[in-house]
PDB file of C-alpha atoms in Angstrom:
ATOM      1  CA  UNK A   1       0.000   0.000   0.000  1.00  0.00           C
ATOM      2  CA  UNK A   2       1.429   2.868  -1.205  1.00  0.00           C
ATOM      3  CA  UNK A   3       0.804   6.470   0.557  1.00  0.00           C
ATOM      4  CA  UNK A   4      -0.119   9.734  -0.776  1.00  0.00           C
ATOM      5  CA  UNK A   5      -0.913  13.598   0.372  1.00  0.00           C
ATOM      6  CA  UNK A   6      -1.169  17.464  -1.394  1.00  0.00           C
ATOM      7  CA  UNK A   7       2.147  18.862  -0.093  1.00  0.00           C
ATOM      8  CA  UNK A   8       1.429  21.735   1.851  1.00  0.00           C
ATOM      9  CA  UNK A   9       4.485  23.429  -0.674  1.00  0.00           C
ATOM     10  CA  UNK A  10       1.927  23.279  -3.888  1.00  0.00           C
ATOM     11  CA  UNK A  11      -1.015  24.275  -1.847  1.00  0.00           C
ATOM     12  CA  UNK A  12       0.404  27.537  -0.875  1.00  0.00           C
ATOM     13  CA  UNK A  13      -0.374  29.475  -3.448  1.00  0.00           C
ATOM     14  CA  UNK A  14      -4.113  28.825  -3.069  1.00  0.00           C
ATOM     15  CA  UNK A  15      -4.094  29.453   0.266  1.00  0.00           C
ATOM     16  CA  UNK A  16      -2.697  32.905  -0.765  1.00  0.00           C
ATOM     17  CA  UNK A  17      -5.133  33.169  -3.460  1.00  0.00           C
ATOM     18  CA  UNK A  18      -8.170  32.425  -1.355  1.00  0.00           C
ATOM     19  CA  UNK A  19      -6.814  34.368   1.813  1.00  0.00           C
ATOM     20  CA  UNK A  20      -6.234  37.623  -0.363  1.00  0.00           C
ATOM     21  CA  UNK A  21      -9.579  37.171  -2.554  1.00  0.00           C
ATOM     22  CA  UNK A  22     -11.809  37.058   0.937  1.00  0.00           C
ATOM     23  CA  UNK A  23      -9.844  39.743   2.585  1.00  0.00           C
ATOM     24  CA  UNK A  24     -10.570  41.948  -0.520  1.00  0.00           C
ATOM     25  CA  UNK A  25     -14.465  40.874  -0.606  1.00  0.00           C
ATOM     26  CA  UNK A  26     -14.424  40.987   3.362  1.00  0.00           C
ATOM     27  CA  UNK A  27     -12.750  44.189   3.300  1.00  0.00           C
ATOM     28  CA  UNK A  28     -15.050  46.100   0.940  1.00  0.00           C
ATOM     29  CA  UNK A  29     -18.216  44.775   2.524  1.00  0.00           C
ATOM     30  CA  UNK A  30     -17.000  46.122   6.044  1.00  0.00           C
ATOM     31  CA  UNK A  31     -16.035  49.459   4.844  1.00  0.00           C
ATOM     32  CA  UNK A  32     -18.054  50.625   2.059  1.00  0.00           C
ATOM     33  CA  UNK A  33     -21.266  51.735   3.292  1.00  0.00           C
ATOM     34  CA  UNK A  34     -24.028  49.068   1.688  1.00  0.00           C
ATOM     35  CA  UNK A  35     -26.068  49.040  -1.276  1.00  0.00           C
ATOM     36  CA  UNK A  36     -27.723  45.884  -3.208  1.00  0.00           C
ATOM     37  CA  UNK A  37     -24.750  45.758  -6.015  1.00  0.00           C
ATOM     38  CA  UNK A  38     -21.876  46.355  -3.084  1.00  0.00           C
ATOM     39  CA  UNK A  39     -23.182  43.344  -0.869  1.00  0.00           C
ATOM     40  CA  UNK A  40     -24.040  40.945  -4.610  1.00  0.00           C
ATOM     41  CA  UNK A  41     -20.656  41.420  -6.249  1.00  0.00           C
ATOM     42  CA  UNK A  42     -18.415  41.435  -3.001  1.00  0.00           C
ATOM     43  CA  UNK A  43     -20.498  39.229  -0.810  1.00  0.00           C
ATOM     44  CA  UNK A  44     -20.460  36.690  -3.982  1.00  0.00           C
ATOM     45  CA  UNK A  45     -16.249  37.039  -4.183  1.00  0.00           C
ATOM     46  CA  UNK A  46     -16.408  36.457  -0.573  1.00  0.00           C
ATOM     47  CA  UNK A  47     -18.135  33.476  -0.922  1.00  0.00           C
ATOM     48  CA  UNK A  48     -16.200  32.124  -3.806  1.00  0.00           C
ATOM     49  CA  UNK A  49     -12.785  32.331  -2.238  1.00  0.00           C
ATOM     50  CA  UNK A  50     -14.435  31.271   1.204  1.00  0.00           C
ATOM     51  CA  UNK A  51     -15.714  27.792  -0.716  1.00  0.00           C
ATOM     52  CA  UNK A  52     -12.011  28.001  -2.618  1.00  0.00           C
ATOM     53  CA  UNK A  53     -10.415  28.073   0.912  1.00  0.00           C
ATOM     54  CA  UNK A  54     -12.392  24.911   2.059  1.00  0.00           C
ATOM     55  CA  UNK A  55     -11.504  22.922  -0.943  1.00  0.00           C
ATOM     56  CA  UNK A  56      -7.743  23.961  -0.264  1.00  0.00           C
ATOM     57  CA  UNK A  57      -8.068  22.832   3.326  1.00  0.00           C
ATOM     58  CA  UNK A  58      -9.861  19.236   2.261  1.00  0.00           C
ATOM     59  CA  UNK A  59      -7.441  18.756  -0.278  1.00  0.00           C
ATOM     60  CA  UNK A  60      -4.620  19.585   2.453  1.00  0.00           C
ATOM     61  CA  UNK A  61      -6.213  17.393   5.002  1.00  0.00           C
ATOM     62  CA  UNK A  62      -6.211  14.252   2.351  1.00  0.00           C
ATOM     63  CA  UNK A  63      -3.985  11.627   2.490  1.00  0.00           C
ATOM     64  CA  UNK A  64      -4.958   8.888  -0.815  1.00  0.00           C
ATOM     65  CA  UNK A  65      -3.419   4.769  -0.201  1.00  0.00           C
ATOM     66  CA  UNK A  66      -3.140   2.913  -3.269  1.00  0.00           C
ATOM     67  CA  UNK A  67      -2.897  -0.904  -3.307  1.00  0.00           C
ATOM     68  CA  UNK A  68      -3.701  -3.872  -4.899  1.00  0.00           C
ATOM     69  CA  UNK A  69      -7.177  -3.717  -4.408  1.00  0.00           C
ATOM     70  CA  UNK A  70      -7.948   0.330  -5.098  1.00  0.00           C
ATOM     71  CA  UNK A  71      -7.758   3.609  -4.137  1.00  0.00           C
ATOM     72  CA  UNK A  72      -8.976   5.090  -0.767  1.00  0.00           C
ATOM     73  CA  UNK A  73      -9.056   9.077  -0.448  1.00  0.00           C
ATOM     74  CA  UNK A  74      -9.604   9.708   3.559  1.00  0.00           C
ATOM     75  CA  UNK A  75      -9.675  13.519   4.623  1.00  0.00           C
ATOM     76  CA  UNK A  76     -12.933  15.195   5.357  1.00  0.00           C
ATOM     77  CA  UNK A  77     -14.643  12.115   4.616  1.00  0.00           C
ATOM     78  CA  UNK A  78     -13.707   8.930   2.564  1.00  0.00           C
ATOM     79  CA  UNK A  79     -13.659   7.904  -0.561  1.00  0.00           C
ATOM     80  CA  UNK A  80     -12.742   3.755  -1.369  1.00  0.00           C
ATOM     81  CA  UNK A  81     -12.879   2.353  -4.811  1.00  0.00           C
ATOM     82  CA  UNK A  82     -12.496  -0.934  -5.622  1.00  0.00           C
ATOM     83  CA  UNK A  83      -9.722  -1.181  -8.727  1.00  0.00           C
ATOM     84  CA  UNK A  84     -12.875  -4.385 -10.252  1.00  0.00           C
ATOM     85  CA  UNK A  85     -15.358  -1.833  -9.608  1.00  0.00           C
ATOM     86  CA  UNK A  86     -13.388   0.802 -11.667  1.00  0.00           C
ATOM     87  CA  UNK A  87     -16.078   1.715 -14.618  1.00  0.00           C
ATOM     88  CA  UNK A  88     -14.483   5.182 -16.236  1.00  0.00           C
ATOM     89  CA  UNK A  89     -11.233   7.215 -16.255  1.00  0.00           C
ATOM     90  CA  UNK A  90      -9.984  10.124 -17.951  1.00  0.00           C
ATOM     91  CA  UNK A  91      -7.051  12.171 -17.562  1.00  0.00           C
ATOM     92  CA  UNK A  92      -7.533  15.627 -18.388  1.00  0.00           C
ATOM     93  CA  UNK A  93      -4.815  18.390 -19.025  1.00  0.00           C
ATOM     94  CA  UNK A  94      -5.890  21.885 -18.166  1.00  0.00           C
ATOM     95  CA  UNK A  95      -3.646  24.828 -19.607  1.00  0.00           C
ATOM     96  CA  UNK A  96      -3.513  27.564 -22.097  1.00  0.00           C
ATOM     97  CA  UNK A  97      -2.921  26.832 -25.888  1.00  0.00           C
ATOM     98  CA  UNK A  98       0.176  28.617 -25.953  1.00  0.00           C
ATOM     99  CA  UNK A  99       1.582  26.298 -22.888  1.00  0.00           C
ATOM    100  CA  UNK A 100       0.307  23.137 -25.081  1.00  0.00           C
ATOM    101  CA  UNK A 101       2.162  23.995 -28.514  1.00  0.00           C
ATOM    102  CA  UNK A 102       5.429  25.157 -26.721  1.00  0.00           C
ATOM    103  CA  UNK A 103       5.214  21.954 -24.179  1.00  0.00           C
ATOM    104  CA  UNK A 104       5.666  24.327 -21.139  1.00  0.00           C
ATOM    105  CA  UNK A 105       4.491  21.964 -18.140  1.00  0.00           C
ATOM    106  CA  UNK A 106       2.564  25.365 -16.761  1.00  0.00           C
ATOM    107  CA  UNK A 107      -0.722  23.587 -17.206  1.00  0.00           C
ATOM    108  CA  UNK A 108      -2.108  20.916 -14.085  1.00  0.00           C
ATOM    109  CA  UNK A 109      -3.372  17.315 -15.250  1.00  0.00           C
ATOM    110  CA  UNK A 110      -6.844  16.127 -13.288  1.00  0.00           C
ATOM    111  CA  UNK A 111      -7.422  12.366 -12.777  1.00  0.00           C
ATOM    112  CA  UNK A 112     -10.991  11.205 -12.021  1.00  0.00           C
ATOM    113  CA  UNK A 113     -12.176   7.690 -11.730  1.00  0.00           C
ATOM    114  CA  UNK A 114     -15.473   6.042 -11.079  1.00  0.00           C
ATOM    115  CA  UNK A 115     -16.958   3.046 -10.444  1.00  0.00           C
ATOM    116  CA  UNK A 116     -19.111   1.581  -7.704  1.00  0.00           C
ATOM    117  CA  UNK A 117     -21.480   4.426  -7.608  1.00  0.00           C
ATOM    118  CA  UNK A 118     -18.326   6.693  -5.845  1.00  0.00           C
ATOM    119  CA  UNK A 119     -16.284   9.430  -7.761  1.00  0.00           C
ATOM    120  CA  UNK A 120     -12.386  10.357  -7.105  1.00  0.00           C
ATOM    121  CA  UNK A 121     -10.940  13.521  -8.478  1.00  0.00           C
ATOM    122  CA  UNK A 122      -6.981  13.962  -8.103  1.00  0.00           C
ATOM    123  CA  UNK A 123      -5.384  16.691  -9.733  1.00  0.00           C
ATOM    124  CA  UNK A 124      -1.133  17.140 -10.549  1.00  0.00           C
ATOM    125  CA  UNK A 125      -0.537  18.580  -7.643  1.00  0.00           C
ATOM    126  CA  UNK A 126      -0.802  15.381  -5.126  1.00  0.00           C
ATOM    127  CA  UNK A 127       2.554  13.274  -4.698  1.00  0.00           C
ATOM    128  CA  UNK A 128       2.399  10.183  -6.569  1.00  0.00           C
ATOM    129  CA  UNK A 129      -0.164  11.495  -9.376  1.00  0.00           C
ATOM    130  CA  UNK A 130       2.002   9.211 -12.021  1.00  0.00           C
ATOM    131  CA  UNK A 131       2.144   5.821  -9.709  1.00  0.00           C
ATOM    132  CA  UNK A 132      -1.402   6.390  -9.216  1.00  0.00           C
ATOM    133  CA  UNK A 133      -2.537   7.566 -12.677  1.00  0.00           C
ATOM    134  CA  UNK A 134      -0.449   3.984 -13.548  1.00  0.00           C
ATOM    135  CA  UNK A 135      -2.080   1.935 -11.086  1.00  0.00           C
ATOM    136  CA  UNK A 136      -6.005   3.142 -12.471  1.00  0.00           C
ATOM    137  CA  UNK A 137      -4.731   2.304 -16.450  1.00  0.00           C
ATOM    138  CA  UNK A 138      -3.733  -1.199 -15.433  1.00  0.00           C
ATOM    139  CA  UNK A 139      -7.106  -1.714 -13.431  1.00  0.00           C
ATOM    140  CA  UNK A 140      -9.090  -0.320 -16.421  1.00  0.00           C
ATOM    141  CA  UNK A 141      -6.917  -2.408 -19.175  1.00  0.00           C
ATOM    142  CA  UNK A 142      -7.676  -5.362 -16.551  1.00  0.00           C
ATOM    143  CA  UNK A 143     -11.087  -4.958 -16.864  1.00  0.00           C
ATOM    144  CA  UNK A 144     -11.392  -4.027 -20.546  1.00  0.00           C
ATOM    145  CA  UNK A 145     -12.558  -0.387 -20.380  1.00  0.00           C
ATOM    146  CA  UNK A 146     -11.781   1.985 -23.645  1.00  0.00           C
ATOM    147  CA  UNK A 147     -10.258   5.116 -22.934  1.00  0.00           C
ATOM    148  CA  UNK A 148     -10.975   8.473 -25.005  1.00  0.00           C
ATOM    149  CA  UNK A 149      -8.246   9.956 -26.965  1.00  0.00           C
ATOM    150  CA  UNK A 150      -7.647  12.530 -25.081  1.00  0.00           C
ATOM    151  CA  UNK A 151      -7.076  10.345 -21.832  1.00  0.00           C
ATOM    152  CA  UNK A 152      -5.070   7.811 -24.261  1.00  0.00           C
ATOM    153  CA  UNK A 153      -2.916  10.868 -25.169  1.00  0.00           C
ATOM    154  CA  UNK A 154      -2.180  12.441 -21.754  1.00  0.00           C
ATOM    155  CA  UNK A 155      -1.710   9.028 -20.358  1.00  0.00           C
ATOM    156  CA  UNK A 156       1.041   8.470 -23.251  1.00  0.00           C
ATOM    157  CA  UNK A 157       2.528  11.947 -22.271  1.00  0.00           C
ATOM    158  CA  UNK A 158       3.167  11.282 -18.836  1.00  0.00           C
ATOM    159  CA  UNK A 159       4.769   7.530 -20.306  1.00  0.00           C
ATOM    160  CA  UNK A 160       2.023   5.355 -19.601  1.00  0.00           C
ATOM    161  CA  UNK A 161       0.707   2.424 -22.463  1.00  0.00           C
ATOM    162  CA  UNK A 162      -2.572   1.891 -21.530  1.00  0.00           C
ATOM    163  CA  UNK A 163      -2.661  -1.126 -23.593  1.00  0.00           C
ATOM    164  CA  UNK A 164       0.527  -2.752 -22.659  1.00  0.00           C
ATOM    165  CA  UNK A 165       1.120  -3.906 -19.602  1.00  0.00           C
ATOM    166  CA  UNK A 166       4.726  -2.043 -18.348  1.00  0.00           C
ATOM    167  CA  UNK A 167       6.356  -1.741 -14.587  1.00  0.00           C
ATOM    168  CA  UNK A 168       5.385   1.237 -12.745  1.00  0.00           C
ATOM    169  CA  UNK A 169       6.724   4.520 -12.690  1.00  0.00           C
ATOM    170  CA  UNK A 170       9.840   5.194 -11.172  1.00  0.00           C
ATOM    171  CA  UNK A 171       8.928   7.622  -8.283  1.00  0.00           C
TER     172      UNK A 171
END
């Protein structure tokens, strides 16, 4: 069983981002004397980068054990999937066309899986994202499931065959 968390390292930066963004929306409501548009606009930031906080802290507090049998995501809550009951991946990269077509790595990659009526999301920033990434293609070659091309591709770019069976990544 192999262990994984969010260093607190890559997280920083949200928690900047969402600390400054409700400060700012915070900030305005408290001293800008109140009107209908003041309290929509900067009581909706404040509530964005209040929800954009929590996700930081869940994805802070997780800690995701790969094994044999599947994945299990424990933090506020658990997650366990079965690798038999796996039923859909796709790997997803997220960045700007003009990080794609110069291959700058600026962009984050987002793993889900599903299966077993639960749903994992994992995104580039959690140690391990390869080994596990590896670990879901060989439980969905195992059990026969088709990939889209996009998935195929991104798998391919961070070295992984889905259709042949290879050793894991070096970590």
């Amino acid at each position: 069983m192999k262990v994984y968390r969010y260093p607190p390292g890559k997280l920083m930066g949200d928690y900047v981002r969402a600390g400054v963004g409700l400060s700012v929306g915070i900030g305005v409501l408290a001293t800008v004397p109140a009107s209908p548009a003041i309290v929509v606009v900067f009581g909706g930031i404040s509530a964005l980068f209040g929800v954009f906080g929590l996700r930081t802290v869940k994805r802070h507090m997780t800690e995701i054990s790969v094994g044999e049998a599947g994945i299990r995501a424990d933090g506020m809550g658990t997650v366990i999937l079965s690798w038999p009951d796996l039923e859909f991946l796709r790997l997803r990269y997220y960045g700007t066309r003009r990080q794609r077509t110069r291959g700058e790595g600026e962009g984050f990659m987002q793993l889900t899986l599903r299966g077993g009526g639960t749903k994992l999301t994992l995104d580039s920033s959690v140690e391990g994202l390869e080994y596990i990434t590896w670990r879901a293609a060989k439980a969905a070659r195992d059990k026969g499931l088709s990939l889209d091309p996009a998935s195929a591709g991104n798998l391919l770019n961070l070295g992984i065959d889905a259709d042949v069976e290879q050793p894991p990544p070096e970590p």
